[in-house]
Each structure stands twice: as C-alpha cells, then as structure tokens.
CSV table of C-alpha atoms and ligand atoms in Angstrom, one decimal:
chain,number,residue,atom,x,y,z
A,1,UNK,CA,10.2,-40.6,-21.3
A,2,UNK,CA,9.7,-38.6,-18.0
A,3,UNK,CA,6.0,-38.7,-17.0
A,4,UNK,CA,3.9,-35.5,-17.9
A,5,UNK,CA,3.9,-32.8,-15.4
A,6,UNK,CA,0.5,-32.5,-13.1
A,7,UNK,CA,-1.5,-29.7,-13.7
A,8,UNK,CA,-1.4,-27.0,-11.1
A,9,UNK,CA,-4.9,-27.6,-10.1
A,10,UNK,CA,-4.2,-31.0,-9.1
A,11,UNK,CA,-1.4,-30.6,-7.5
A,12,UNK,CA,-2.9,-27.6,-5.4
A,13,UNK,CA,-6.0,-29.9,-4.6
A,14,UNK,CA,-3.5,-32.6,-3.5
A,15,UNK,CA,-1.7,-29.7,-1.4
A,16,UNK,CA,-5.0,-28.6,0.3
A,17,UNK,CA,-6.5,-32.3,1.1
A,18,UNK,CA,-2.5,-32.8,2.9
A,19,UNK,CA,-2.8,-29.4,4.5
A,20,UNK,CA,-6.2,-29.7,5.6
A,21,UNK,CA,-5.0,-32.8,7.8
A,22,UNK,CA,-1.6,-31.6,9.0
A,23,UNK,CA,-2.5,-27.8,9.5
A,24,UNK,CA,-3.0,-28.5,13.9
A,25,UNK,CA,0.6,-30.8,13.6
A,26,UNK,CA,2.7,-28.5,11.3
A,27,UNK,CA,4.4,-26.4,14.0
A,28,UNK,CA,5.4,-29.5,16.0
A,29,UNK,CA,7.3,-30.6,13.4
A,30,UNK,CA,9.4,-28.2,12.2
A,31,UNK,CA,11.6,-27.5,15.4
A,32,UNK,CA,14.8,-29.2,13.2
A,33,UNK,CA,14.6,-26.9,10.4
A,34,UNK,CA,14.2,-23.6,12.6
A,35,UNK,CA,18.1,-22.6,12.1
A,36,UNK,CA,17.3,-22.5,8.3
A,37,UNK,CA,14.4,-20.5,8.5
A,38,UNK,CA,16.3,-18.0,10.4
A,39,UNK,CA,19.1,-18.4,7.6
A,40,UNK,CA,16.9,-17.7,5.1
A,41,UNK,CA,15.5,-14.8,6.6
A,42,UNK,CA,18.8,-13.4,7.5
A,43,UNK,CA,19.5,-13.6,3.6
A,44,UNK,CA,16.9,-11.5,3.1
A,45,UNK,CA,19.2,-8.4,4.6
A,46,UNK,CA,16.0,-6.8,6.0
A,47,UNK,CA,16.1,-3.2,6.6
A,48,UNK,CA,13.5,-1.5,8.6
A,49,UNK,CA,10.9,0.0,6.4
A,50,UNK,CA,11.0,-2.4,3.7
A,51,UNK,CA,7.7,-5.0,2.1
A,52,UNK,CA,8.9,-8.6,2.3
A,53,UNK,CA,6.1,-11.1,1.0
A,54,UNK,CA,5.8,-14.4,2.8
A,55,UNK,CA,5.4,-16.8,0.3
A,56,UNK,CA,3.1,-20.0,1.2
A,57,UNK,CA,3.6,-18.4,4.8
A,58,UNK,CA,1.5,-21.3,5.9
A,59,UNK,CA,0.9,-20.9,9.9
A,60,UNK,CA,2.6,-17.7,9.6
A,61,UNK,CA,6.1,-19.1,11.9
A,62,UNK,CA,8.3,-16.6,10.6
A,63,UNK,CA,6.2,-13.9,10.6
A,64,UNK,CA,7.8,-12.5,14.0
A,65,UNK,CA,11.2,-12.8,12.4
A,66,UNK,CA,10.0,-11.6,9.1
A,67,UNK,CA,7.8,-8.7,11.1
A,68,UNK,CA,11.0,-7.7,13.6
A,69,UNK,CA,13.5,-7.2,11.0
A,70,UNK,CA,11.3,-4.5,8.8
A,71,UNK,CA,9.6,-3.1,12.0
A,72,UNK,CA,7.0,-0.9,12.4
A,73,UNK,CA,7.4,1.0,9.4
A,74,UNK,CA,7.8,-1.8,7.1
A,75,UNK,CA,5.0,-3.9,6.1
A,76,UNK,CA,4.7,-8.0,6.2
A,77,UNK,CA,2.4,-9.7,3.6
A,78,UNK,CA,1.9,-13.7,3.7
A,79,UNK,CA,-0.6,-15.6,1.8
A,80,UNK,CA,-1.8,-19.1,1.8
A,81,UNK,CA,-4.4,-21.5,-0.2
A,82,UNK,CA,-4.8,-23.2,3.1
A,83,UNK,CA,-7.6,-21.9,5.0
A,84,UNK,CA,-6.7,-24.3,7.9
A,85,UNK,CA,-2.8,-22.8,7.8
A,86,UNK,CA,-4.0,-19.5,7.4
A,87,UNK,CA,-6.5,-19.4,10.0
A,88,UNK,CA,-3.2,-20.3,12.3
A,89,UNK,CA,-1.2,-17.5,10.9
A,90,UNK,CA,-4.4,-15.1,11.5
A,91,UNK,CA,-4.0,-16.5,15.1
A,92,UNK,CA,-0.5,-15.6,15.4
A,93,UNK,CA,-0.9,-12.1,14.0
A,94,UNK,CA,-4.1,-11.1,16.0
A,95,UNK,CA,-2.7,-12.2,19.5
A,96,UNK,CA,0.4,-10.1,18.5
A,97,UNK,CA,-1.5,-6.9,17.7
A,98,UNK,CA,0.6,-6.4,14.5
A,99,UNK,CA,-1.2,-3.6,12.0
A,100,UNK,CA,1.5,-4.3,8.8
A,101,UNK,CA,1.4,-7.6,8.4
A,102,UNK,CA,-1.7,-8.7,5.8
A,103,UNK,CA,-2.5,-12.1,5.4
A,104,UNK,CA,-4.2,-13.2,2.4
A,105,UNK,CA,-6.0,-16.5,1.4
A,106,UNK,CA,-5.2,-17.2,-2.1
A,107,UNK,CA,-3.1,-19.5,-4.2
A,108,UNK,CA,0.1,-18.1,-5.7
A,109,UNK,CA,-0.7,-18.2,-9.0
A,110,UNK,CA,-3.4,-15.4,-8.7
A,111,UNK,CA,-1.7,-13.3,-6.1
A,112,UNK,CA,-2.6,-9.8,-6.0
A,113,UNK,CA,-0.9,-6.9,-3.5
A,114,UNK,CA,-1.6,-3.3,-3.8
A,115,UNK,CA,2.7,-2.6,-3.7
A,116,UNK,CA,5.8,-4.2,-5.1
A,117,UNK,CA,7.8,-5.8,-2.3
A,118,UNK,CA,11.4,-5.6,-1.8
A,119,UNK,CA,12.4,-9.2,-0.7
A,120,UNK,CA,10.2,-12.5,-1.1
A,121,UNK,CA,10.9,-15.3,1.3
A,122,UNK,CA,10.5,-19.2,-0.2
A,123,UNK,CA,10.4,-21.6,2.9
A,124,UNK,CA,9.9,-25.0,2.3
A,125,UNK,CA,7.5,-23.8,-0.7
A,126,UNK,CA,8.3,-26.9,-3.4
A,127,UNK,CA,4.8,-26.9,-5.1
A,128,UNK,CA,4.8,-23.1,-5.9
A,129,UNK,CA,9.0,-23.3,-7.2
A,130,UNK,CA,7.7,-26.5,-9.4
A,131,UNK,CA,4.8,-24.0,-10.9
A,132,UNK,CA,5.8,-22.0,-13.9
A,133,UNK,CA,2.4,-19.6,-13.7
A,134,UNK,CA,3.4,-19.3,-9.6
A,135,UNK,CA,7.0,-18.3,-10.3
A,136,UNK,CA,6.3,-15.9,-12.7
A,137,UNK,CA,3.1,-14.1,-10.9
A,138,UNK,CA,5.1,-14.0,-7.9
A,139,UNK,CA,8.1,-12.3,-9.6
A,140,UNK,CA,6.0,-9.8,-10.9
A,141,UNK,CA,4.8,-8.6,-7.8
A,142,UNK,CA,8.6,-7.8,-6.7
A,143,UNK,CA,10.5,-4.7,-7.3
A,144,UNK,CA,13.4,-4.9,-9.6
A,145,UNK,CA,16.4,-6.0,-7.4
A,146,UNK,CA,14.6,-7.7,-5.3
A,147,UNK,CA,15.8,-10.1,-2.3
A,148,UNK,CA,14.5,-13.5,-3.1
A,149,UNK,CA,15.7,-16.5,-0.3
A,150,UNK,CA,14.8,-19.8,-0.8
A,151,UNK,CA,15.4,-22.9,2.0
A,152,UNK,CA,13.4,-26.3,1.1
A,153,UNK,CA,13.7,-30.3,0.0
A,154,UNK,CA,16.0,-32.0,-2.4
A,155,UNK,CA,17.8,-35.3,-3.4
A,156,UNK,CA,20.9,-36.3,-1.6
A,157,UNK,CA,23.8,-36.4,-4.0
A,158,UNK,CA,26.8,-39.3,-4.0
A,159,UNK,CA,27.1,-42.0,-1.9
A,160,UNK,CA,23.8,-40.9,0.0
A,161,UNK,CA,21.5,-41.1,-2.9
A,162,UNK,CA,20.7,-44.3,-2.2
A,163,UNK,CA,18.2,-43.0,0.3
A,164,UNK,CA,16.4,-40.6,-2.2
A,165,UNK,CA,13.0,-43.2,-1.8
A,166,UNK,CA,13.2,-41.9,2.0
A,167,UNK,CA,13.4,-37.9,0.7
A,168,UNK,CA,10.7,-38.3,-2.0
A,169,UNK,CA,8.3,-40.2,0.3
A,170,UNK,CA,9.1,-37.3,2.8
A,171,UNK,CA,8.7,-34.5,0.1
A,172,UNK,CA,5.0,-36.1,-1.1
A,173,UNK,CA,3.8,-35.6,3.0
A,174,UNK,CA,3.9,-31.9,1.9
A,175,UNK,CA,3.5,-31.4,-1.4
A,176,UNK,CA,1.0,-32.2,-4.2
A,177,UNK,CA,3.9,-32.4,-7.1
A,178,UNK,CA,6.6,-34.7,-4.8
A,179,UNK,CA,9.6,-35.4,-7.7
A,180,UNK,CA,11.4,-33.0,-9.5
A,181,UNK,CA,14.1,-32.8,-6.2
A,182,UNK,CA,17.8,-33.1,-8.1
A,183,UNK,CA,17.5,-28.9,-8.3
A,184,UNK,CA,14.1,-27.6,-7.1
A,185,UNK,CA,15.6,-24.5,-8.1
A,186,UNK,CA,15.8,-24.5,-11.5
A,187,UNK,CA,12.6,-22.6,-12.5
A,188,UNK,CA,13.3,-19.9,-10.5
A,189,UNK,CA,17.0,-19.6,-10.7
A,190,UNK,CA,17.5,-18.2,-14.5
A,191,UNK,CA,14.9,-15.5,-13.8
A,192,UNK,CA,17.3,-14.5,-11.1
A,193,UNK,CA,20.6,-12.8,-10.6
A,194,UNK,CA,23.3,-13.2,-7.9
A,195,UNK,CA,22.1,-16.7,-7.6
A,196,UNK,CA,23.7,-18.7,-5.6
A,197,UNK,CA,23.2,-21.9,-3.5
A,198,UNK,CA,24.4,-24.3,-0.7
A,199,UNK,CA,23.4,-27.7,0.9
A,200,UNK,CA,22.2,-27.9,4.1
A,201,UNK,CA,21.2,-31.2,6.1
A,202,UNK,CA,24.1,-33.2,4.6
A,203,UNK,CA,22.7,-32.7,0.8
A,204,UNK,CA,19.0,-33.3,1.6
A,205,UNK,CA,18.4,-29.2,1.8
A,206,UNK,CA,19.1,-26.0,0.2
A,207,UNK,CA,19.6,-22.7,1.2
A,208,UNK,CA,19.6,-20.5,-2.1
A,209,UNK,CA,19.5,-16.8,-2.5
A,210,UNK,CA,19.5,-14.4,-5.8
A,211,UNK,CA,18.0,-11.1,-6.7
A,212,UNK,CA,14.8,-10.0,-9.3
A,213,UNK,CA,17.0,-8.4,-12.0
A,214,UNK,CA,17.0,-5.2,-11.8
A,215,UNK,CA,17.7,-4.0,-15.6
A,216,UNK,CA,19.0,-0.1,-14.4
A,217,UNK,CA,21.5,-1.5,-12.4
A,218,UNK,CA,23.2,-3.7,-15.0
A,219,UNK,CA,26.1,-2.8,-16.6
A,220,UNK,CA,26.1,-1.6,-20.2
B,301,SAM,C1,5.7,-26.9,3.9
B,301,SAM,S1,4.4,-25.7,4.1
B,301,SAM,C2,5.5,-24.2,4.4
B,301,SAM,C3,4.8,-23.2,5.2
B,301,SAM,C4,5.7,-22.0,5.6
B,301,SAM,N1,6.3,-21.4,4.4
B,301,SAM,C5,6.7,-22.4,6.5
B,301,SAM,O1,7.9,-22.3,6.2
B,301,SAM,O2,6.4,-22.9,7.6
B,301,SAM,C6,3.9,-25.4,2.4
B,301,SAM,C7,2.7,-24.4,2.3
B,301,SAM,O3,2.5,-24.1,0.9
B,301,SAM,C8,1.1,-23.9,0.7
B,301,SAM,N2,0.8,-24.0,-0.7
B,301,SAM,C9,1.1,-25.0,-1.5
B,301,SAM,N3,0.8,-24.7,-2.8
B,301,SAM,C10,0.3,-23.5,-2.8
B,301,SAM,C11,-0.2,-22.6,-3.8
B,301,SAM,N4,-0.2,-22.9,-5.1
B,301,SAM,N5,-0.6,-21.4,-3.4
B,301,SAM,C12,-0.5,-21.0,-2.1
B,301,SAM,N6,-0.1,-21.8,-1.1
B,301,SAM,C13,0.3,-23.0,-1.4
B,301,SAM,C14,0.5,-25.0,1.6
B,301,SAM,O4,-0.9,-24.7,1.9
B,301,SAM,C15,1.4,-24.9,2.8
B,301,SAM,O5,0.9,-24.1,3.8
C-alpha cells in the first residue's frame, strides 16, 4: 500500500523550517535552471497590461522578467509563506521602485487577491502542485482561459531511473512532501486544458503549460 499522504500543515511546517535555513543561499543556487525559468515565463505569452500571479515567488527572481513582460500597466502579484524568502523578494522590489507588483506573505491554500489574473506562473513549486486545497484555491483566483506554466522536479525515466534516490534526496532539500515525482503534474493537469508537457534536464525536469478552461470558448 502507498504510505498516507502528509497533511498540508506538515508538509508546509517542513517547507518553512527548510526555507528558513536556505532563504540567504537560494539565489546562488539556481544559476543552472535560469534558461527554464525564462522558458516558463516565455510560455506565459505575456502581453503588456495583463495580472500574472507569481506562485511561491520565493525571493522574487523572476519578478523582473515577470514585471518587464506586462509593463507598467500590468500588475505582478507573488506570494510566499516564507517570511525569510519574502523579505528577499520585498528587497528586490523596493530597490527597483516597482508600484504593480504586490507581494504577499501567505500560504497558497488561503490566497486572497482583490482581481482574477490572467497567467499564473509554477516554478519549481512541488509542495503547492502535490496540495489538492492549493491547486484548487489558486485556480480560482484565475480568469477563465488563463495561462498557467509550470517548470519543476521529477523522476528520470528508462535507463536513468536508477538514479531516482539522487532526485528524491534532491527534491526533499526543497520541499516538505519530497515523493510523488513520476508526474508532479497530475493534480493540476485535468483541471487544465491545452496541456501539454516536455522534459527538460535529460528527464529530471519539466516544462508544462495548459490553460484555466474557459467554458465560453469551448465548442458546443
Ligand atoms: C523551490 S522554491 C521556488 C521559489 C520561486 N518560485 C523560484 O522559482 O525561485 C519553493 C518556494 O515555495 C514556497 N512554498 C512552499 N509551500 C508553500 C505554500 N503552501 N504556500 C506558499 N508558499 C509555499 C517556499 O517557501 C519556497 O519559497
């Protein structure tokens, strides 16, 4: 029998003991996955004017990307439970002088914003695509046909999968809930349409895109 799934509050009090440590070493170590984030973002088709939500924007790195492609008219919200990743992103934002982005300390699972947003960006966000009451609070902040891109962890298939114990032990540096890596996707991939996915890192990534159906668009 697979074990029981944690419960979101331990896994988020895991998460926040981890990123309470690594918050002043995050940025160093996330030079090698830089191309995806801009990947990601780029999925997003950005247009200037538009609300993209930051999810789990920890020290708030692609906030300039994130910020640039909706410009001065568009508005930028990130959030974080981590008040020592947050405090980062608060940095970032203040030396920039930005006035749209809004940063807010708060889990995902009790997210609030005063607008629906047009495109949500996942980046390396495991716990929150692992948590039901997370996917489906976040969804409903999103307008219907929203952009949703998702970059982040997972099991090397084939011949490679041999060094899974390496990608899980990786995974658990990060995350409170470390498994569940064959398809980290798949609680956030049926509520989605246009979905559609690729490896990245020979098989130990994914870059994943879809859209928040939107029900007057489908065909009848
Ligand atoms: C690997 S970091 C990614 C940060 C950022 N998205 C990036 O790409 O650099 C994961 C982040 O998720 C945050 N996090 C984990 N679980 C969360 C939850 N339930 N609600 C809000 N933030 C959460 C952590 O505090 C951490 O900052």
């Amino acid at each position: 029998m697979p074990p029981e799934p944690l419960s979101d509050d331990v896994v988020r009090a895991r998460s926040l003991a981890r990123y309470c440590r690594r918050a002043a070493s995050y940025d160093s170590t996330c030079g090698p996955t830089w191309p995806i984030r801009e990947r990601a973002i780029a999925s997003l088709q950005l247009q200037p004017g538009q609300v993209v939500l930051d999810v789990a924007c920890g020290t708030g790195l692609s906030l300039p990307l994130l910020r640039a492609a909706v410009g001065e008219a568009g508005r930028v919200y990130g959030f974080d439970q981590s008040p020592q990743m947050l405090a980062r992103a608060t940095a970032r934002v203040d030396a920039a002088g930005w006035q749209n982005v809004c940063l807010i300390e708060t889990a995902a699972q009790a997210l609030k914003l005063p607008e629906a947003v047009d495109a949500l960006l996942f980046h390396y966000t495991h716990d929150i695509l692992r948590s039901p009451a997370a996917v489906d609070r976040l969804l409903a902040l999103a307008r219907p046909g929203a952009m949703v891109a998702i970059a982040g962890i997972k099991y090397f298939p084939g011949w490679l999968a041999p060094l899974n114990p390496w990608v899980y032990f990786k995974n658990r540096a990060y995350n409170g809930s470390p498994g569940e890596l064959a398809s980290p996707w798949d609680r956030i991939a049926p509520r989605l349409t246009q979905w559609q996915w690729a490896p990245t890192q020979f098989g130990m990534g994914y870059l994943a895109s879809g859209r928040v159906d939107d029900p007057s668009g489908r065909e009848r």
